[in-house]
Coordinates of C-alpha atoms and ligand atoms in Angstrom, one line a residue:
X18 CA 14.5 -52.1 44.9
X19 CA 17.4 -52.9 47.1
X20 CA 20.1 -50.8 45.0
X21 CA 21.2 -48.3 47.9
X22 CA 21.5 -51.7 50.0
X23 CA 23.6 -53.3 47.3
X24 CA 26.1 -50.2 46.9
X25 CA 26.6 -49.8 50.7
X26 CA 27.2 -53.8 50.8
X27 CA 30.0 -53.5 48.2
X28 CA 31.6 -50.6 50.3
X29 CA 31.2 -52.5 53.5
X30 CA 32.8 -55.5 51.8
X31 CA 36.0 -53.5 50.9
X32 CA 36.5 -53.0 54.5
X33 CA 34.5 -55.5 56.8
X34 CA 35.0 -59.4 56.1
X35 CA 31.8 -60.5 54.4
X36 CA 30.4 -56.9 54.9
X37 CA 29.1 -57.8 58.2
X38 CA 30.0 -57.5 61.8
X39 CA 28.5 -60.9 62.5
X40 CA 28.4 -63.7 59.9
X41 CA 24.7 -64.9 60.5
X42 CA 23.7 -61.4 59.2
X43 CA 25.3 -62.1 56.0
X44 CA 22.3 -63.8 54.4
X45 CA 24.6 -66.0 52.4
X46 CA 22.5 -69.0 53.9
X47 CA 19.2 -67.6 52.2
X48 CA 21.1 -66.8 48.8
X49 CA 20.8 -62.9 49.2
X50 CA 22.8 -60.1 50.0
X51 CA 22.4 -58.6 53.6
X52 CA 19.7 -55.7 53.5
X53 CA 21.3 -52.6 55.0
X54 CA 18.9 -50.8 57.8
X55 CA 18.1 -47.2 58.0
X56 CA 15.9 -47.4 61.2
X57 CA 13.4 -49.2 63.3
X58 CA 10.2 -48.1 64.8
X59 CA 7.9 -50.2 66.7
X60 CA 6.9 -53.5 65.1
X61 CA 8.9 -52.4 61.9
X62 CA 12.3 -52.0 60.5
X63 CA 13.0 -49.7 57.4
X64 CA 15.9 -50.2 54.9
X65 CA 17.9 -47.9 53.2
X66 CA 16.0 -48.0 50.2
X67 CA 12.7 -47.1 51.8
X68 CA 11.2 -50.6 52.1
X69 CA 9.7 -51.5 55.3
X70 CA 9.1 -54.9 56.8
X71 CA 7.5 -56.4 59.9
X72 CA 10.4 -57.5 62.1
X73 CA 10.5 -61.1 63.3
X74 CA 14.1 -61.1 64.1
X75 CA 13.8 -58.5 66.8
X76 CA 17.9 -57.9 66.7
X77 CA 18.0 -61.7 67.4
X78 CA 16.0 -61.5 70.4
X79 CA 16.7 -58.2 72.3
X80 CA 13.7 -56.0 71.0
X81 CA 10.8 -57.7 72.9
X82 CA 8.9 -54.6 72.8
X83 CA 10.2 -53.3 69.2
X84 CA 12.3 -50.8 68.0
X85 CA 13.0 -47.4 69.7
X86 CA 10.7 -47.6 72.6
X87 CA 9.9 -44.2 74.1
X88 CA 11.0 -45.6 77.7
X89 CA 14.2 -46.9 76.3
X90 CA 14.8 -43.7 74.3
X91 CA 14.3 -41.5 77.4
X92 CA 16.4 -43.6 79.8
X93 CA 19.3 -43.5 77.3
X94 CA 19.2 -39.8 76.6
X95 CA 19.0 -38.9 80.5
X96 CA 22.1 -41.4 81.1
X97 CA 23.9 -39.9 78.2
X98 CA 23.9 -36.6 79.3
X99 CA 25.3 -37.7 82.7
X100 CA 28.3 -39.3 80.6
X101 CA 28.6 -42.4 78.7
X102 CA 31.1 -44.5 81.0
X103 CA 33.0 -44.0 84.1
X104 CA 35.1 -47.0 85.0
X105 CA 33.7 -46.9 88.3
X106 CA 30.6 -48.2 89.9
X107 CA 27.0 -46.6 89.7
X108 CA 24.2 -47.2 91.7
X109 CA 22.0 -47.9 88.6
X110 CA 24.1 -51.2 88.2
X111 CA 23.2 -52.0 91.7
X112 CA 19.4 -51.4 90.8
X113 CA 19.7 -53.6 87.5
X114 CA 21.2 -56.5 89.6
X115 CA 18.4 -56.1 92.3
X116 CA 15.8 -56.2 89.6
X117 CA 17.2 -59.2 87.9
X118 CA 17.6 -61.5 91.0
X119 CA 14.0 -60.6 91.9
X120 CA 13.1 -62.8 88.9
X121 CA 16.1 -65.1 89.0
X122 CA 16.2 -65.9 92.6
X123 CA 19.1 -68.6 91.6
X124 CA 21.4 -65.7 90.9
X125 CA 22.2 -65.1 94.2
X126 CA 25.1 -63.1 93.1
X127 CA 25.6 -61.6 89.5
X128 CA 27.9 -59.7 87.1
X129 CA 27.1 -57.6 84.2
X130 CA 29.2 -57.8 81.2
X131 CA 29.0 -56.5 77.6
X132 CA 27.9 -59.8 75.6
X133 CA 26.6 -63.4 75.8
X134 CA 30.0 -64.8 74.7
X135 CA 31.3 -62.8 77.5
X136 CA 29.0 -64.3 80.0
X137 CA 29.3 -67.9 78.9
X138 CA 32.9 -67.7 78.7
X139 CA 33.4 -66.3 82.2
X140 CA 30.8 -68.9 83.4
X141 CA 32.9 -72.0 81.9
X142 CA 36.1 -70.4 83.5
X143 CA 34.6 -69.9 86.8
X144 CA 32.9 -73.7 86.7
X145 CA 36.6 -75.0 85.9
X146 CA 38.0 -72.9 88.6
X147 CA 35.3 -73.8 91.2
X148 CA 35.4 -77.6 90.7
X149 CA 38.9 -77.9 89.7
X150 CA 37.8 -79.8 86.6
X151 CA 38.5 -79.3 82.9
X152 CA 35.8 -81.0 80.8
X153 CA 32.6 -79.6 80.1
X154 CA 29.6 -80.7 78.1
X155 CA 27.4 -78.9 75.6
X156 CA 24.9 -80.1 73.0
X157 CA 25.0 -80.5 69.6
X158 CA 23.3 -77.3 67.8
X159 CA 23.5 -75.5 71.0
X160 CA 25.1 -72.2 70.8
X161 CA 26.7 -70.2 73.7
X162 CA 28.6 -67.4 71.8
X163 CA 32.1 -67.6 70.1
X164 CA 34.5 -68.5 73.1
X165 CA 37.1 -71.1 72.3
X166 CA 35.6 -73.8 74.2
X167 CA 32.1 -73.4 73.0
X168 CA 32.3 -73.7 69.3
X169 CA 32.3 -77.3 68.9
X170 CA 29.2 -78.5 67.4
X171 CA 27.8 -74.9 67.6
X172 CA 24.5 -73.8 66.2
X173 CA 23.5 -70.5 65.1
X174 CA 26.0 -68.8 62.5
X175 CA 28.2 -72.1 62.7
X176 CA 25.4 -74.2 61.9
X177 CA 24.2 -71.8 59.3
X178 CA 27.3 -71.5 57.2
X179 CA 27.7 -75.3 57.7
X180 CA 31.2 -74.6 59.3
X181 CA 32.5 -78.2 60.4
X182 CA 34.2 -76.7 63.3
X183 CA 36.6 -73.9 63.9
X184 CA 40.4 -73.4 63.0
X185 CA 42.3 -71.8 65.7
X186 CA 40.8 -73.5 68.3
X187 CA 43.5 -75.9 69.7
X188 CA 42.7 -79.4 69.7
X189 CA 43.9 -79.7 73.3
X190 CA 41.1 -77.5 74.3
X191 CA 38.5 -78.3 71.8
X192 CA 38.7 -81.9 73.3
X193 CA 38.0 -80.8 76.8
X194 CA 34.5 -80.0 75.4
X195 CA 32.2 -83.1 75.3
X196 CA 28.8 -83.1 73.3
X197 CA 25.6 -85.1 73.6
X198 CA 22.5 -84.9 71.3
X199 CA 19.9 -82.0 72.6
X200 CA 17.0 -84.0 74.6
X201 CA 19.2 -87.2 74.9
X202 CA 19.1 -87.9 78.6
X203 CA 20.6 -91.2 77.9
X204 CA 23.7 -89.8 76.0
X205 CA 24.2 -87.5 79.0
X206 CA 24.2 -90.1 81.5
X207 CA 26.6 -92.1 79.6
X208 CA 29.1 -89.0 79.4
X209 CA 28.6 -88.8 83.2
X210 CA 29.3 -92.5 83.9
X211 CA 32.5 -92.5 82.1
X212 CA 33.7 -88.8 82.8
X213 CA 31.4 -87.6 85.6
X214 CA 34.6 -86.9 87.8
X215 CA 36.4 -84.8 85.3
X216 CA 33.3 -82.7 84.5
X217 CA 33.1 -79.1 85.6
X218 CA 29.9 -78.1 84.0
X219 CA 27.0 -78.9 81.6
X220 CA 26.0 -75.6 79.6
X221 CA 22.5 -75.8 78.0
X222 CA 20.0 -73.6 76.6
X223 CA 16.8 -74.6 78.2
X224 CA 14.6 -73.9 75.1
X225 CA 17.2 -74.4 72.1
X226 CA 16.8 -71.4 69.8
X227 CA 20.1 -72.0 67.6
X228 CA 19.2 -75.0 65.8
X229 CA 15.8 -73.4 65.1
X230 CA 13.3 -73.5 68.3
X231 CA 13.6 -77.1 69.9
X232 CA 11.8 -77.5 73.3
X233 CA 13.1 -79.6 75.9
X234 CA 11.9 -83.2 76.3
X235 CA 10.1 -83.6 79.9
X236 CA 13.0 -85.7 81.1
X237 CA 15.9 -83.6 79.7
X238 CA 16.3 -80.9 82.0
X239 CA 15.7 -82.6 85.1
X240 CA 18.2 -85.2 84.1
X241 CA 20.8 -82.4 83.6
X242 CA 19.9 -81.0 87.3
X243 CA 20.2 -84.8 88.8
X244 CA 23.4 -85.6 86.9
X245 CA 25.1 -82.3 87.7
X246 CA 24.3 -82.7 91.6
X247 CA 25.2 -86.2 91.7
X248 CA 28.4 -85.8 90.3
X249 CA 29.4 -82.3 91.5
X250 CA 29.5 -80.6 88.2
X251 CA 27.9 -77.2 87.7
X252 CA 24.4 -76.6 85.8
X253 CA 24.9 -73.5 83.7
X254 CA 21.6 -72.5 82.3
X255 CA 22.2 -70.4 79.1
X256 CA 18.8 -68.1 79.4
X257 CA 20.4 -65.2 76.9
X258 CA 17.5 -66.0 74.5
X259 CA 15.0 -67.1 77.1
X260 CA 15.5 -64.9 79.9
X261 CA 12.6 -62.2 80.1
X262 CA 11.5 -63.8 76.8
X263 CA 9.4 -66.8 77.9
X264 CA 8.3 -64.8 81.0
X265 CA 9.8 -62.6 83.7
X266 CA 11.4 -65.8 85.1
X267 CA 12.4 -67.2 81.9
X268 CA 12.8 -70.9 81.4
X269 CA 14.1 -71.6 84.8
X270 CA 10.5 -70.5 86.2
X271 CA 8.7 -72.0 83.4
X272 CA 10.3 -75.5 84.0
X273 CA 10.9 -74.9 88.0
X274 CA 14.9 -75.3 87.6
X275 CA 17.6 -74.2 89.9
X276 CA 20.7 -73.8 88.0
X277 CA 24.0 -73.2 89.7
X278 CA 25.0 -70.5 87.0
X279 CA 22.6 -68.5 84.7
X280 CA 23.8 -66.7 81.4
X281 CA 21.4 -63.6 80.4
X282 CA 21.5 -61.2 77.6
X283 CA 19.9 -59.7 74.8
X284 CA 16.4 -58.3 76.4
X285 CA 18.2 -57.3 79.4
X286 CA 20.2 -54.7 77.5
X287 CA 17.1 -53.3 75.6
X288 CA 19.2 -53.3 72.6
X289 CA 22.3 -52.0 73.7
X290 CA 25.5 -54.4 74.8
X291 CA 24.6 -55.8 78.1
X292 CA 24.8 -59.4 79.3
X293 CA 24.9 -61.0 82.8
X294 CA 26.1 -64.3 84.5
X295 CA 25.1 -65.3 88.0
X296 CA 24.4 -67.8 90.6
X297 CA 25.2 -69.5 93.7
X298 CA 27.0 -67.2 95.9
X299 CA 29.9 -69.7 96.7
X300 CA 30.6 -70.1 93.2
X301 CA 30.4 -66.4 92.4
X302 CA 32.6 -65.3 95.3
X303 CA 35.4 -67.3 93.7
X304 CA 35.7 -64.4 91.1
X305 CA 38.3 -61.5 91.8
X306 CA 38.7 -59.4 93.8
X307 CA 37.0 -61.7 96.3
X308 CA 38.4 -64.8 94.8
X309 CA 41.1 -65.9 92.4
X310 CA 39.1 -66.6 89.2
X311 CA 39.7 -63.2 86.9
X312 CA 36.9 -61.4 84.8
X313 CA 37.1 -57.9 83.9
X314 CA 35.9 -55.4 81.2
X315 CA 36.2 -51.7 80.5
X316 CA 32.4 -51.3 79.7
X317 CA 31.1 -53.8 81.9
X318 CA 27.9 -52.5 83.7
X319 CA 28.1 -49.4 81.1
X320 CA 25.8 -46.6 82.2
X321 CA 23.9 -46.3 79.1
X322 CA 23.4 -50.2 78.3
X323 CA 22.3 -50.4 82.1
X324 CA 19.8 -47.5 81.8
X325 CA 18.3 -49.2 78.4
X326 CA 18.2 -52.5 80.4
X327 CA 16.7 -51.0 83.6
X328 CA 13.8 -49.4 81.2
X329 CA 13.1 -52.5 79.2
X330 CA 13.1 -54.9 82.4
X331 CA 10.9 -52.4 84.4
X332 CA 8.6 -52.0 81.8
X333 CA 8.2 -55.7 81.5
X334 CA 7.8 -56.2 85.1
X335 CA 5.0 -53.6 85.1
X336 CA 3.1 -55.0 82.2
X337 CA 3.6 -58.8 82.7
X338 CA 0.1 -59.2 80.8
X339 CA 2.4 -58.9 77.7
X340 CA 3.5 -62.4 78.0
X341 CA 0.2 -64.0 77.2
X342 CA -0.2 -61.8 74.1
X343 CA 3.5 -62.9 73.1
X344 CA 2.5 -66.5 73.5
X345 CA -0.6 -66.0 71.7
X346 CA 0.9 -64.3 68.6
X347 CA 3.5 -66.9 68.5
X348 CA 1.0 -69.7 68.5
X349 CA -0.9 -68.0 65.8
X350 CA 2.1 -67.3 63.6
X351 CA 3.5 -70.9 64.0
X352 CA 0.3 -72.8 63.5
X353 CA -0.6 -70.6 60.7
X354 CA 2.7 -70.7 58.7
X355 CA 2.8 -74.6 59.2
X356 CA -0.8 -75.1 57.8
X357 CA -0.2 -72.7 55.0
X358 CA 3.1 -74.7 54.0
X359 CA 1.2 -78.1 54.2
X360 CA -1.7 -76.7 52.2
X361 CA 0.6 -75.7 49.7
X362 CA 2.2 -79.1 49.5
X363 CA 5.4 -78.8 51.5
X364 CA 6.9 -81.1 53.7
X365 CA 6.9 -79.0 57.1
X366 CA 6.8 -78.9 60.9
X367 CA 6.9 -76.1 63.5
X368 CA 8.0 -75.8 67.3
X369 CA 6.9 -73.0 69.3
X370 CA 7.5 -71.9 72.8
X371 CA 5.9 -68.4 73.7
X372 CA 6.9 -65.8 71.2
X373 CA 9.5 -68.1 69.6
X374 CA 9.3 -70.4 67.0
X375 CA 10.7 -72.0 64.0
X376 CA 8.9 -73.3 60.7
X377 CA 11.0 -76.2 59.7
X378 CA 11.0 -77.7 55.8
X379 CA 11.0 -81.3 57.0
X380 CA 8.4 -83.6 58.0
X381 CA 9.8 -83.7 61.5
X382 CA 9.3 -83.8 64.2
X383 CA 12.4 -81.7 65.1
X384 CA 13.7 -82.7 68.4
X385 CA 17.4 -82.2 68.1
X386 CA 20.3 -81.0 65.8
X387 CA 20.4 -84.0 63.6
X388 CA 16.6 -83.7 63.0
X389 CA 16.7 -80.0 62.3
X390 CA 19.8 -80.7 59.9
X391 CA 17.0 -82.9 57.7
X392 CA 15.5 -79.4 56.8
X393 CA 15.6 -78.1 53.4
X394 CA 17.8 -74.8 53.7
X395 CA 17.3 -74.1 49.8
X396 CA 13.5 -74.1 50.5
X397 CA 13.9 -72.1 53.6
X398 CA 16.1 -69.8 51.5
X399 CA 13.3 -69.6 48.8
X400 CA 10.8 -68.8 51.5
X401 CA 12.9 -66.3 53.0
X402 CA 13.3 -64.5 49.9
X403 CA 9.7 -64.5 49.0
X404 CA 8.6 -63.1 52.5
X405 CA 11.2 -60.6 52.2
X406 CA 9.7 -59.3 48.7
X407 CA 6.6 -59.1 50.5
X408 CA 7.8 -57.0 53.7
X409 CA 8.5 -59.7 56.1
X410 CA 11.9 -59.6 58.0
X411 CA 12.6 -63.4 59.0
X412 CA 15.9 -65.0 60.4
X413 CA 18.1 -65.3 57.2
X414 CA 18.9 -69.0 58.6
X415 CA 16.8 -72.1 59.3
X416 CA 18.6 -72.5 62.3
X417 CA 17.5 -69.4 64.1
X418 CA 14.2 -68.6 66.0
X419 CA 11.6 -66.3 64.7
X420 CA 10.5 -63.6 67.4
X421 CA 7.1 -62.1 67.7
X422 CA 7.3 -58.9 69.5
X423 CA 4.9 -57.0 72.0
X424 CA 4.9 -53.9 69.5
X425 CA 3.0 -56.4 67.1
X426 CA -1.1 -56.6 66.8
X427 CA -2.8 -59.2 65.7
X428 CA -3.6 -57.8 62.5
X429 CA 0.4 -57.8 61.9
X430 CA 0.4 -61.6 62.4
X431 CA -2.6 -61.7 59.7
X432 CA -0.5 -59.6 57.5
X433 CA 2.5 -62.0 57.7
X434 CA 0.2 -65.1 57.4
X435 CA -1.4 -63.5 54.0
X436 CA 2.1 -62.8 52.8
X437 CA 3.1 -66.3 53.3
X438 CA 0.2 -67.7 51.6
X439 CA 1.3 -65.7 48.6
X440 CA 4.7 -66.6 48.9
X441 CA 4.0 -70.4 49.3
X442 CA 2.0 -70.0 46.0
X443 CA 4.9 -68.3 44.4
X444 CA 7.1 -71.3 45.4
X445 CA 4.8 -73.8 44.0
X446 CA 5.3 -72.9 40.8
Ligands
KE4_7 P1 26.2 -62.6 71.9 O1 27.8 -62.8 72.4 O2 26.1 -62.7 70.6 O3 25.8 -61.5 72.6 O4 25.6 -63.8 72.6 C1 25.9 -65.2 72.4 C2 24.6 -66.1 72.7 C3 24.9 -66.8 73.9 N1 23.6 -67.7 74.3 C4 22.6 -67.9 73.1 C5 21.6 -68.8 73.7 C6 22.8 -67.1 72.1 O5 21.8 -67.3 71.3 C7 23.7 -66.3 71.9 C8 23.7 -65.3 70.6 N2 22.7 -65.7 69.7 C9 23.0 -65.4 68.2 C10 21.7 -65.8 67.4 N3 21.0 -66.6 67.7 C11 23.3 -64.1 68.1 C12 23.6 -63.7 66.6 C13 24.7 -63.4 65.9 O6 25.7 -64.0 66.5 O7 24.9 -62.5 65.2

């Protein structure tokens, strides 16, 4: 069934640590070997052994409209004919920046980079440079890429692999990152009372996606906004997942936020390596060459990635009814999986915001990292394997988001729920 994949995995493992170029793809947490992909088309992904799956990973978020969309393909092909990279500005970068700012007016100035990690790393450096302060605050289970300052109590692959921390990050640097439980405004207030004058920034996923999906409590994001303003720290809103996912204006539109800095990624690259960071003009203009905070990149604003991102975002802007469909499919999937789990006698709860959701194998509720950790990862792994065998491609980790895509039709969600019904029955034995 997965013979070619197994062979490719062995070959890869002889060259690439763990056989993968990003740890969370390793599928270790779900007791499996990674499945090698041959291609994707629309809502489905096809492995090298000819098996097809409904794709609920969406490349970890970027493919909100599914695989190989005609509009992205056309845009990338046209751009490639003009040359892949120039190391000089192109007008398309300005067009993408303008389109982003149209939906994220808080991003008065912005820069295009190649990954969410790069965007987050630079936003932290910029906040430290602008405020002259060194400490930052992140939340346990939050993941903002793998920059040194952001690996403390990180979610996503760090949580998936149960890594206690990260050797290689100097203690002197790690101790400048303070953490609080997600959704705990009181704990954050305590940190500000004690350290407020030395805090450069608070960085948060406005809807957590890297401890599994956890929505913000009503008082949480307003508390971050209020405290950062009161103490002169910057509010960094990490919308790498939620940007153009929850709606065209992301979480800051959904919750009425005005961050000092915002991170975007994934969807704005249309599947190619592109991310962005931006915010208040006086902060962003501390960046070289205007200011003295340095950030750079050979392939920043790369023409192929920008072409893909423009095509994707322009499509979403023209088809904004997509978001209503995505919210309906996200709700149907989350409710359906939860009902099936409970009908089959499994302790479970589910969180869902728009097209992103997580079924947790714990009674719940899951409102932060500590409660997410009460999930049964072994049971999640068994469920993942049963679903894979029935043509469903789920995130190989309890601590990730499940995404519905606009390429899915209601029958696809029903197909997934039928597969889950059979998977849960198989697990009951
Ligand atoms: P990248 O450096 O992986 O492009 O982005 C880092 C990042 C920043 N902020 C948020 C909220 C993120 O979710 C991410 C990356 N997400 C993970 C999965 N949730 C990427 C998957 C991987 O590491 O392979």
